[in-house]
Structures are given as C-alpha cells and as structure tokens.
C-alpha cells in the first residue's frame, strides 16, 4: 500500500515542485543523490574510485517534452563523458532513452544516441541504457538491438528487470546477441498482467536469470543489495569455476555502503550507480518505495524539526 502510494507520488510533478526547495527533502535526497551539479558527482566518483569501486553516472531526469530539452540532456551527457575522460575516472554513464527524446520521436532518440555513443566509443567508454517502465521495454530492446548495438557493440548495454514475466526470454535474447546486461529486480509500479506481484517470485526469477547470465552472459552486472542473492552469486561462481573478472556487482549510491566495501575487499568487481542533478524527486521516491524504513527516517527528521531539534 505504502509502496504503491510512493510510486504514484513519484509521477506527480506538482509534488516535486512543492518539495524541490524544501531543506529537509534536499537533505534526505543527499543520502541517495550525489548532488545537483556534475562537479559534486565527480567528487563522489573520485571517492568511490579511491576505495576500488567503479561508478556509473546518471544525470537524473526522465521523459523530456520537446527536442530542445532532449538535445540539452544529451549535451550534458557529452560533458559527463568528457569530464570522466579528462579526470581519468573509472566510470561510465547510465542513460534513460526517454530523456534522449524517445517519447518525441524514435529518429530523434537514435540520432542523439549516435552522438552520445560516438563520444563514448572515442573514449573506449560505456553507456548503459537504464530500463524504465514496462511501457518502454520492447521499444528500448528493439531500438538497442536494431539501431545501436550493431554499431557500438563494445560501448552499449541494456538492463533487464526480474519482476517482468518476459525477462527470462529477454535474457536468452541477450545471450544470443552477446550483449552486456545489468540485471535488477525493477523499480516501477507494474500491473500483475506483466509483472510478478509476489516479491518471492521476483527474487526467484532474479536468481534464475542471474545463473544464466553468470554462466553464459557477457560481463553481466549483478545489480542488487539483496544479501541472499549476493551470497548465491558467490556460491554459484565458485561452484562453476567462473572467474571474478567475468562479472561485477552493482549497487546504488548511498545504499549498503558496508557491503560495497566488503565485496571489494573480497576481490569482486563493484560498480556504484551515482545519480545527480536537479530532477532527483522521482528517483528519490522510488528509493523510498523500496524501503519503508526510509520513510520513517524522513518523518522522524520532520518531527524533530517541528519540535525544534535541528541537530539530525
Ligand atoms: P530488495 O528491494 O529486495 O532489497 C534488498 C535489501 O537491500 C533490503 O533489505 C535493504 O537492506 C537494501 N535496500 C534495497 N533498497 C534500499 C533502499 N532504497 N534504501 C535502503 N536499503 C535498501 N531499476 C529499474 O527498474 N531500472 C533500472 O535501470 C535500474 N537500474 C539499477 C541500477 C543499479 C546499479 C541498481 C543497484 C539498481 C537499479 N534499479 C533499476 C533498481 C532495482 O530495480 C531495485 O529497485 C533496487 O535495486 C532495490 O532492489 P534490491 O535488488 O536491492 O532488492
């Protein structure tokens, strides 16, 4: 119920306008978002790299409504790739196709993605296409397979979500094309007609897809904070003699930092997804929806502020 409400609120721009300049909301967002500006995000990446953790930078922002906004988001991505290269950071980028104009026109989106991927290719870098709600799954995969991957095989990859019924067959599709996959559980509000309603089924499907990707995939990203699944990945690769260089774990900025560092100490590859930018509200709401304890944390802060305690 709470999860559904938070996911509903994540799609309400009016609520964002209300919280955008709220000091407490911004303070809370800082736990999950590296800042509103690129230079703040680059500082966060540097700190992660110093701990042996690689990064994927995400400029927050979802569907754009006109061509100018799409070009502007793309030009920010070009700058991000330039800065990563100049500062020799161990980082790549994650992009949402709706931020690159997919809802305006597919041709616009493809043309913009050629610019971004061309720049990534020049730097031998990598662009991950984040996966959005199920309304975009097929369009994203088709556009990737037909228009982008054939040209930039080493520089672009996809995300698959274990909450969707279709994902095990999409994993097979990805194995055939030999493309890189990030596997996550999925963060959007989806109907039972397309997604497992029961979390246990989502987790079981994750493990099933993860086994296939670890054995047959091309450098999969195991993107989860779930300690049971992470332990299963470790057990599975040890049992099947899969080298640690053939995959990486991935987690979100600010979540389970202890486990991120522990996995690095144990010799596993670890990449942290580092979101930044002014459009942090939908992202923050999805993180709250994943863990109701986060709502209690923010409510506690608001209450303390109301009664005059400003130390937290
Ligand atoms: P689960 O939600 O079961 O959580 C397992 C444990 O992790 C919890 O018990 C808790 O300890 C910790 N945890 C999880 N979320 C937390 C939070 N918000 N705050 C504090 N602790 C938390 N989704 C998508 O739809 N498209 C995408 O492109 C991506 N991309 C992506 C990249 C990367 C690197 C990651 C790690 C995740 C994504 N996701 C995503 C989000 C993903 O789908 C999922 O919503 C979150 O990772 C939470 O699911 P877990 O796998 O962590 O498991």
Coordinates of N, CA and C in Angstrom, one line a residue, residues 52-54 219-222 230 243-251 259-260 262-272:
X52 N 38.4 1.6 -4.6 CA 38.4 0.5 -5.5 C 37.1 0.2 -6.1
X53 N 36.1 1.2 -6.0 CA 34.8 1.0 -6.6 C 34.6 1.8 -7.9
X54 N 34.1 1.2 -8.9 CA 33.9 1.9 -10.2 C 32.5 2.5 -10.1
X219 N 29.9 -10.3 -19.4 CA 30.2 -9.4 -18.3 C 28.9 -8.8 -17.7
X220 N 28.1 -9.7 -17.1 CA 26.8 -9.2 -16.5 C 27.1 -8.3 -15.3
X221 N 26.2 -7.4 -15.1 CA 26.2 -6.6 -13.9 C 25.1 -7.1 -12.9
X222 N 25.5 -7.6 -11.8 CA 24.5 -8.2 -10.8 C 24.1 -7.0 -9.9
X230 N 23.2 -12.0 -3.3 CA 24.7 -11.8 -3.5 C 25.4 -13.1 -3.0
X243 N 35.3 -17.0 -13.3 CA 36.3 -16.1 -12.8 C 35.6 -14.8 -12.4
X244 N 36.1 -14.2 -11.3 CA 35.5 -12.9 -10.8 C 35.6 -11.8 -11.8
X245 N 36.6 -11.9 -12.8 CA 36.7 -10.8 -13.8 C 35.6 -10.9 -14.9
X246 N 34.8 -12.0 -14.8 CA 33.7 -12.1 -15.9 C 32.4 -11.5 -15.5
X247 N 32.3 -10.8 -14.3 CA 31.0 -10.2 -14.0 C 31.4 -9.1 -12.9
X248 N 30.4 -8.3 -12.6 CA 30.6 -7.3 -11.5 C 29.3 -7.2 -10.7
X249 N 29.4 -6.8 -9.4 CA 28.3 -6.5 -8.6 C 28.0 -5.0 -8.8
X250 N 26.7 -4.6 -8.7 CA 26.4 -3.2 -8.8 C 25.4 -2.8 -7.7
X251 N 25.6 -1.6 -7.2 CA 24.7 -1.1 -6.1 C 24.4 0.4 -6.4
X259 N 28.4 -3.2 2.5 CA 28.5 -4.4 1.7 C 29.4 -4.1 0.4
X260 N 29.2 -2.8 -0.1 CA 30.0 -2.4 -1.3 C 31.5 -2.6 -1.0
X262 N 32.9 -4.3 1.5 CA 33.3 -5.7 1.8 C 33.5 -6.5 0.5
X263 N 32.6 -6.3 -0.5 CA 32.8 -7.1 -1.7 C 34.1 -6.8 -2.4
X264 N 34.5 -5.5 -2.4 CA 35.8 -5.1 -2.9 C 36.9 -5.8 -2.2
X265 N 36.8 -5.8 -0.9 CA 37.9 -6.5 -0.1 C 38.0 -7.9 -0.4
X266 N 36.8 -8.5 -0.8 CA 36.8 -10.0 -1.1 C 37.3 -10.2 -2.5
X267 N 37.6 -9.1 -3.3 CA 38.1 -9.3 -4.6 C 37.1 -9.3 -5.7
X268 N 35.9 -8.9 -5.5 CA 34.8 -8.8 -6.5 C 34.8 -7.4 -7.1
X269 N 34.4 -7.3 -8.4 CA 34.2 -6.0 -9.0 C 32.9 -5.4 -8.5
X270 N 33.0 -4.1 -8.2 CA 31.8 -3.4 -7.6 C 31.7 -2.1 -8.3
X271 N 30.5 -1.9 -8.9 CA 30.2 -0.6 -9.5 C 29.0 0.1 -8.8
X272 N 29.2 1.4 -8.5 CA 28.1 2.1 -7.9 C 27.4 3.1 -8.9

